[in-house]
Amino acid sequence: MQTTPFGPYGLSISILLVGMMLALSGMALGLGYALNDKGLKEFGKKEIMQSLINGALVGGFLVLFVNGGLVDSLINSMVLANGTTISCSSFLQYNSAICFAYNYLVGTNQYYFMGFSRYSVLTSVMTLMIALTTLYATLGLLKLFLSPLLSQIQGIVQILGAAAVSATTQAAVLSFIAASALTVMLPLGLVLRAFYPTRSLGSFLIALTIGLYIVLPLTYLMNATIVGYYGSANSQASLTTLIGNVTRVSSSATGYANQYTSSGGVLEMVVGAWNELMEGVSTLLSSFFNIVAYFILYAFLLPAFSLMLTGISVRELARLLGSESFFGKYNLL
């Protein structure tokens, strides 16, 4: 179990650097008074103040991010409210917001949220892609008559494929954050902030760590809540119903193709069977288009909103830590 937010050596190095910079700053201040150099005095005073701030940051982050600390309690109270149940393995379990976001994006098991049992975005997308591929192969028997419908199915599959790539990429980023934010990025930011030439970069890394470890995963909870109020397009019941409809339409298409083949291709077909097939395909594609709209929201629009909120948070935190000049031309959010 992870017990401190600084990894095996980060805490010792941070404390050592704070003490060393306090000593060097004191020496600079003493030389300033000895030489009666106003610039050296001001530099020494400023560096002592910055060293004290660094020490406060080390102690504060140690208290905030330790297992079971204030940050863990706050995140758990937000994520696990209203009966939400999630499960993660390995390093993902240290942050319940990242664990939830991972389940929401690519988790292999169902999770319970807002009163519904739900599949992850990736599982839902892959299930729909398999169903659409099956439907496409079946309707291909009637390609002469259904060419426009087959083109629509191809377009839906392409959108779902892009959504699957997006969800997988986001999950990989979250896994990287869970593994490195508190053990590498945070201590590195504290180390860089201890030195005058790299202070802005260190402040930015600290702000980036907080934004990625806290703000970004919590935005996925917000995203799931937003889409939850508009329906449960990826719930187990919805997917089961849709796959059942795919099976029925595929069976109808196969039966119609067999009738057409056995009749030698003449147009003496049962009109009712053809109308039933067309009605089923039309209803099915309408359902798929509705669900694809949800997945465009899941995989593209809401993640962009999450990145925007995280970027704004990082910018403001970095400003508080003295790194406003680091953004330069990227200060657009």
Short mmCIF file of C-alpha atoms in Angstrom, two decimals:
data_model
loop_
_atom_site.label_atom_id
_atom_site.label_comp_id
_atom_site.label_asym_id
_atom_site.label_seq_id
_atom_site.Cartn_x
_atom_site.Cartn_y
_atom_site.Cartn_z
CA MET A 1 0.00 0.00 0.00
CA GLN A 2 1.15 3.50 -0.78
CA THR A 3 1.58 5.36 2.56
CA THR A 4 3.06 8.72 1.51
CA PRO A 5 2.51 10.90 -1.55
CA PHE A 6 6.22 11.25 -2.33
CA GLY A 7 7.36 7.76 -3.26
CA PRO A 8 10.29 6.01 -1.56
CA TYR A 9 12.76 8.93 -1.74
CA GLY A 10 10.77 12.07 -2.56
CA LEU A 11 10.04 13.05 1.06
CA SER A 12 13.66 12.73 2.21
CA ILE A 13 14.96 14.66 -0.80
CA SER A 14 12.37 17.40 -0.38
CA ILE A 15 13.15 17.90 3.30
CA LEU A 16 16.90 17.88 2.59
CA LEU A 17 16.52 20.51 -0.14
CA VAL A 18 14.35 22.75 2.02
CA GLY A 19 16.94 22.67 4.79
CA MET A 20 19.80 23.24 2.35
CA MET A 21 18.08 26.20 0.67
CA LEU A 22 17.26 27.72 4.06
CA ALA A 23 20.95 27.53 4.97
CA LEU A 24 22.10 29.00 1.64
CA SER A 25 19.50 31.76 1.82
CA GLY A 26 20.62 32.60 5.35
CA MET A 27 24.22 32.77 4.17
CA ALA A 28 23.22 35.10 1.32
CA LEU A 29 21.34 37.33 3.77
CA GLY A 30 24.31 37.38 6.13
CA LEU A 31 26.69 38.31 3.34
CA GLY A 32 24.33 41.08 2.31
CA TYR A 33 24.45 42.62 5.74
CA ALA A 34 28.21 42.08 6.01
CA LEU A 35 28.84 43.76 2.66
CA ASN A 36 25.97 46.22 3.09
CA ASP A 37 24.64 45.11 -0.29
CA LYS A 38 20.95 45.94 -0.60
CA GLY A 39 20.38 43.64 -3.58
CA LEU A 40 21.94 40.67 -1.78
CA LYS A 41 19.86 41.41 1.31
CA GLU A 42 16.63 41.43 -0.67
CA PHE A 43 17.61 38.26 -2.50
CA GLY A 44 18.40 36.50 0.79
CA LYS A 45 15.12 37.58 2.38
CA LYS A 46 13.13 36.50 -0.66
CA GLU A 47 14.83 33.11 -0.82
CA ILE A 48 14.29 32.49 2.89
CA MET A 49 10.60 33.22 2.40
CA GLN A 50 10.45 30.89 -0.60
CA SER A 51 12.22 28.15 1.34
CA LEU A 52 9.71 28.48 4.17
CA ILE A 53 6.90 28.27 1.61
CA ASN A 54 8.50 25.14 0.16
CA GLY A 55 8.67 23.62 3.63
CA ALA A 56 5.01 24.43 4.19
CA LEU A 57 4.13 22.87 0.83
CA VAL A 58 6.01 19.66 1.70
CA GLY A 59 4.25 19.38 5.05
CA GLY A 60 0.89 20.37 3.63
CA PHE A 61 1.00 17.91 0.74
CA LEU A 62 2.14 15.16 3.09
CA VAL A 63 -0.95 15.72 5.25
CA LEU A 64 -3.35 16.24 2.34
CA PHE A 65 -2.33 13.36 0.10
CA VAL A 66 -1.40 10.63 2.59
CA ASN A 67 -3.63 7.53 2.37
CA GLY A 68 -6.85 8.22 4.23
CA GLY A 69 -6.04 11.92 4.43
CA LEU A 70 -8.19 14.93 3.66
CA VAL A 71 -7.99 14.59 -0.14
CA ASP A 72 -8.86 10.88 -0.05
CA SER A 73 -11.82 11.54 2.25
CA LEU A 74 -13.10 14.39 0.08
CA ILE A 75 -12.81 12.41 -3.16
CA ASN A 76 -14.44 9.31 -1.63
CA SER A 77 -17.35 11.35 -0.30
CA MET A 78 -17.99 12.69 -3.81
CA VAL A 79 -17.41 9.52 -5.84
CA LEU A 80 -18.96 6.87 -3.60
CA ALA A 81 -22.13 8.80 -2.75
CA ASN A 82 -25.63 7.51 -3.61
CA GLY A 83 -24.62 3.85 -3.57
CA THR A 84 -21.99 4.03 -6.32
CA THR A 85 -19.99 0.79 -6.45
CA ILE A 86 -16.71 0.41 -8.34
CA SER A 87 -13.74 -1.93 -8.21
CA CYS A 88 -10.18 -1.43 -9.39
CA SER A 89 -6.92 -3.27 -9.03
CA SER A 90 -3.34 -2.21 -8.40
CA PHE A 91 -2.42 1.48 -8.18
CA LEU A 92 -5.80 2.69 -9.49
CA GLN A 93 -7.47 1.97 -6.14
CA TYR A 94 -5.55 4.74 -4.37
CA ASN A 95 -7.74 7.41 -5.96
CA SER A 96 -11.44 6.52 -6.16
CA ALA A 97 -12.06 9.28 -8.73
CA ILE A 98 -9.48 7.78 -11.10
CA CYS A 99 -10.90 4.33 -10.34
CA PHE A 100 -14.38 5.54 -11.26
CA ALA A 101 -13.14 7.27 -14.42
CA TYR A 102 -11.32 4.07 -15.47
CA ASN A 103 -14.49 1.99 -14.93
CA TYR A 104 -16.51 4.61 -16.79
CA LEU A 105 -14.14 4.50 -19.78
CA VAL A 106 -12.77 0.96 -20.20
CA GLY A 107 -13.68 -1.15 -17.18
CA THR A 108 -14.44 -4.79 -17.95
CA ASN A 109 -16.95 -5.22 -15.12
CA GLN A 110 -20.29 -3.46 -14.70
CA TYR A 111 -20.47 -0.66 -12.14
CA TYR A 112 -23.44 0.81 -10.30
CA PHE A 113 -24.07 4.56 -10.64
CA MET A 114 -27.16 6.77 -10.19
CA GLY A 115 -29.44 3.79 -9.69
CA PHE A 116 -28.37 1.89 -12.81
CA SER A 117 -25.98 -0.93 -13.56
CA ARG A 118 -23.77 0.34 -16.37
CA TYR A 119 -21.18 -0.85 -18.85
CA SER A 120 -18.01 1.11 -19.60
CA VAL A 121 -17.86 3.21 -22.76
CA LEU A 122 -15.41 0.79 -24.39
CA THR A 123 -17.47 -2.32 -23.55
CA SER A 124 -20.64 -0.70 -24.86
CA VAL A 125 -18.91 0.50 -28.02
CA MET A 126 -17.37 -2.90 -28.76
CA THR A 127 -20.70 -4.66 -28.13
CA LEU A 128 -22.43 -2.33 -30.57
CA MET A 129 -19.65 -2.70 -33.15
CA ILE A 130 -19.95 -6.50 -33.03
CA ALA A 131 -23.73 -6.25 -33.40
CA LEU A 132 -23.43 -3.84 -36.31
CA THR A 133 -20.82 -6.02 -38.01
CA THR A 134 -23.17 -8.99 -37.70
CA LEU A 135 -26.04 -6.95 -39.10
CA TYR A 136 -23.87 -5.65 -41.94
CA ALA A 137 -22.79 -9.17 -42.88
CA THR A 138 -26.39 -10.40 -42.83
CA LEU A 139 -27.81 -7.49 -44.82
CA GLY A 140 -24.96 -7.98 -47.28
CA LEU A 141 -26.98 -10.91 -48.61
CA LEU A 142 -29.40 -8.28 -49.93
CA LYS A 143 -26.79 -5.76 -50.95
CA LEU A 144 -28.54 -5.02 -54.25
CA PHE A 145 -31.53 -3.58 -52.37
CA LEU A 146 -29.91 -2.30 -49.19
CA SER A 147 -26.79 -0.50 -50.41
CA PRO A 148 -27.77 2.89 -48.83
CA LEU A 149 -28.46 1.22 -45.47
CA LEU A 150 -25.12 -0.59 -45.58
CA SER A 151 -23.37 2.75 -46.11
CA GLN A 152 -25.08 4.14 -43.01
CA ILE A 153 -23.96 1.13 -40.98
CA GLN A 154 -20.37 1.62 -42.16
CA GLY A 155 -20.51 5.24 -41.00
CA ILE A 156 -21.80 4.23 -37.55
CA VAL A 157 -19.05 1.62 -37.19
CA GLN A 158 -16.39 4.22 -38.02
CA ILE A 159 -17.76 6.61 -35.37
CA LEU A 160 -17.85 3.82 -32.78
CA GLY A 161 -14.28 2.84 -33.66
CA ALA A 162 -13.10 6.41 -33.06
CA ALA A 163 -15.00 6.46 -29.75
CA ALA A 164 -13.27 3.22 -28.69
CA VAL A 165 -9.84 4.69 -29.47
CA SER A 166 -10.72 7.87 -27.56
CA ALA A 167 -11.89 5.96 -24.46
CA THR A 168 -8.81 3.72 -24.49
CA THR A 169 -6.47 6.70 -24.81
CA GLN A 170 -8.14 8.54 -21.94
CA ALA A 171 -7.93 5.43 -19.73
CA ALA A 172 -4.21 5.09 -20.52
CA VAL A 173 -3.64 8.73 -19.52
CA LEU A 174 -5.52 8.18 -16.25
CA SER A 175 -3.45 5.07 -15.51
CA PHE A 176 -0.26 7.08 -16.07
CA ILE A 177 -1.54 9.81 -13.73
CA ALA A 178 -2.42 7.28 -11.03
CA ALA A 179 1.03 5.71 -11.26
CA SER A 180 3.18 8.85 -11.42
CA ALA A 181 1.37 11.93 -10.11
CA LEU A 182 2.21 11.59 -6.41
CA THR A 183 5.34 9.49 -6.71
CA VAL A 184 7.18 11.34 -9.50
CA MET A 185 5.53 14.59 -10.62
CA LEU A 186 4.77 16.07 -7.18
CA PRO A 187 8.22 15.48 -5.63
CA LEU A 188 9.90 16.63 -8.85
CA GLY A 189 7.86 19.83 -8.73
CA LEU A 190 8.88 20.43 -5.10
CA VAL A 191 12.54 19.83 -5.96
CA LEU A 192 12.46 22.22 -8.92
CA ARG A 193 10.62 24.84 -6.90
CA ALA A 194 13.41 24.84 -4.31
CA PHE A 195 15.84 26.42 -6.79
CA TYR A 196 15.54 29.97 -8.05
CA PRO A 197 16.16 29.27 -11.80
CA THR A 198 13.56 26.47 -11.96
CA ARG A 199 10.99 27.86 -9.52
CA SER A 200 8.36 28.66 -12.16
CA LEU A 201 8.67 25.21 -13.70
CA GLY A 202 8.44 23.56 -10.28
CA SER A 203 5.32 25.56 -9.40
CA PHE A 204 3.76 24.57 -12.71
CA LEU A 205 4.48 20.87 -12.08
CA ILE A 206 2.91 21.06 -8.63
CA ALA A 207 -0.19 22.73 -10.06
CA LEU A 208 -0.28 20.20 -12.92
CA THR A 209 -0.10 17.31 -10.44
CA ILE A 210 -3.02 18.64 -8.42
CA GLY A 211 -5.04 19.31 -11.57
CA LEU A 212 -4.42 15.87 -13.04
CA TYR A 213 -4.78 13.90 -9.81
CA ILE A 214 -7.85 15.65 -8.39
CA VAL A 215 -9.61 17.90 -10.90
CA LEU A 216 -9.40 15.74 -14.06
CA PRO A 217 -10.79 12.48 -12.59
CA LEU A 218 -13.54 14.36 -10.76
CA THR A 219 -14.65 15.89 -14.07
CA TYR A 220 -15.40 12.34 -15.27
CA LEU A 221 -17.73 11.95 -12.30
CA MET A 222 -19.39 15.18 -13.41
CA ASN A 223 -19.59 13.89 -17.00
CA ALA A 224 -21.20 10.63 -15.90
CA THR A 225 -23.70 12.57 -13.81
CA ILE A 226 -24.56 14.84 -16.75
CA VAL A 227 -25.24 12.00 -19.17
CA GLY A 228 -26.99 10.04 -16.43
CA TYR A 229 -29.70 12.68 -16.24
CA TYR A 230 -30.38 12.33 -19.98
CA GLY A 231 -30.84 8.59 -20.04
CA SER A 232 -29.07 5.28 -19.66
CA ALA A 233 -28.03 4.56 -23.23
CA ASN A 234 -25.23 2.24 -22.13
CA SER A 235 -27.17 0.45 -19.40
CA GLN A 236 -27.39 -3.31 -19.45
CA ALA A 237 -31.12 -3.34 -20.25
CA SER A 238 -30.75 -0.96 -23.21
CA LEU A 239 -27.89 -2.90 -24.75
CA THR A 240 -29.65 -6.24 -24.25
CA THR A 241 -32.78 -4.92 -25.95
CA LEU A 242 -30.79 -3.49 -28.85
CA ILE A 243 -28.81 -6.70 -29.40
CA GLY A 244 -32.08 -8.66 -29.34
CA ASN A 245 -33.45 -6.39 -32.06
CA VAL A 246 -30.29 -6.94 -34.13
CA THR A 247 -30.78 -10.70 -33.86
CA ARG A 248 -34.40 -10.50 -34.99
CA VAL A 249 -33.63 -8.24 -37.94
CA SER A 250 -30.71 -10.46 -38.97
CA SER A 251 -32.97 -13.51 -38.87
CA SER A 252 -35.57 -11.70 -40.99
CA ALA A 253 -32.91 -10.69 -43.51
CA THR A 254 -31.60 -14.25 -43.74
CA GLY A 255 -35.11 -15.63 -44.22
CA TYR A 256 -35.89 -13.08 -46.91
CA ALA A 257 -32.64 -13.87 -48.73
CA ASN A 258 -33.44 -17.59 -48.65
CA GLN A 259 -36.90 -16.96 -50.07
CA TYR A 260 -35.46 -14.77 -52.81
CA THR A 261 -32.85 -17.39 -53.74
CA SER A 262 -35.32 -20.28 -53.74
CA SER A 263 -37.74 -18.37 -55.96
CA GLY A 264 -35.12 -17.90 -58.64
CA GLY A 265 -34.95 -14.14 -58.19
CA VAL A 266 -38.40 -13.32 -59.52
CA LEU A 267 -40.34 -10.50 -57.90
CA GLU A 268 -43.13 -12.74 -56.65
CA MET A 269 -42.04 -12.20 -53.07
CA VAL A 270 -44.11 -11.83 -49.99
CA VAL A 271 -44.51 -8.06 -49.73
CA GLY A 272 -45.40 -8.27 -46.07
CA ALA A 273 -42.09 -9.96 -45.22
CA TRP A 274 -40.14 -7.28 -47.08
CA ASN A 275 -42.02 -4.47 -45.34
CA GLU A 276 -41.44 -6.09 -41.98
CA LEU A 277 -37.74 -6.34 -42.70
CA MET A 278 -37.49 -2.72 -43.81
CA GLU A 279 -39.40 -1.51 -40.77
CA GLY A 280 -37.11 -3.50 -38.47
CA VAL A 281 -33.94 -2.18 -40.14
CA SER A 282 -35.20 1.41 -40.02
CA THR A 283 -36.12 1.19 -36.33
CA LEU A 284 -32.82 -0.47 -35.53
CA LEU A 285 -30.73 2.16 -37.30
CA SER A 286 -32.69 4.90 -35.56
CA SER A 287 -31.82 3.30 -32.21
CA PHE A 288 -28.19 3.05 -33.20
CA PHE A 289 -28.06 6.71 -34.25
CA ASN A 290 -29.50 7.74 -30.87
CA ILE A 291 -26.89 5.71 -29.00
CA VAL A 292 -24.07 6.93 -31.25
CA ALA A 293 -25.05 10.48 -30.29
CA TYR A 294 -24.51 9.53 -26.66
CA PHE A 295 -21.11 8.03 -27.41
CA ILE A 296 -20.02 11.14 -29.29
CA LEU A 297 -20.87 13.00 -26.10
CA TYR A 298 -19.11 10.40 -23.91
CA ALA A 299 -15.92 10.07 -25.92
CA PHE A 300 -15.34 13.49 -27.48
CA LEU A 301 -17.37 16.47 -26.26
CA LEU A 302 -17.34 15.85 -22.50
CA PRO A 303 -13.62 14.88 -22.41
CA ALA A 304 -12.84 18.17 -24.17
CA PHE A 305 -14.82 19.96 -21.47
CA SER A 306 -12.85 18.02 -18.83
CA LEU A 307 -9.54 19.09 -20.35
CA MET A 308 -10.69 22.71 -20.44
CA LEU A 309 -11.68 22.68 -16.76
CA THR A 310 -8.43 20.96 -15.81
CA GLY A 311 -6.39 23.46 -17.81
CA ILE A 312 -8.10 26.40 -16.14
CA SER A 313 -7.52 24.84 -12.70
CA VAL A 314 -3.84 24.23 -13.43
CA ARG A 315 -3.39 27.78 -14.65
CA GLU A 316 -4.96 29.33 -11.56
CA LEU A 317 -3.07 27.04 -9.17
CA ALA A 318 0.19 27.80 -10.93
CA ARG A 319 -0.51 31.52 -10.56
CA LEU A 320 -1.04 31.06 -6.82
CA LEU A 321 2.31 29.26 -6.63
CA GLY A 322 4.10 32.00 -8.57
CA SER A 323 4.29 30.53 -12.06
CA GLU A 324 2.10 32.89 -14.07
CA SER A 325 4.92 33.79 -16.44
CA PHE A 326 5.41 30.14 -17.37
CA PHE A 327 2.27 30.06 -19.54
CA GLY A 328 3.25 32.83 -21.93
CA LYS A 329 1.42 32.44 -25.25
CA TYR A 330 -0.47 29.40 -23.92
CA ASN A 331 -2.41 31.58 -21.46
CA LEU A 332 -5.60 31.26 -23.50
CA LEU A 333 -8.00 29.44 -21.18
#
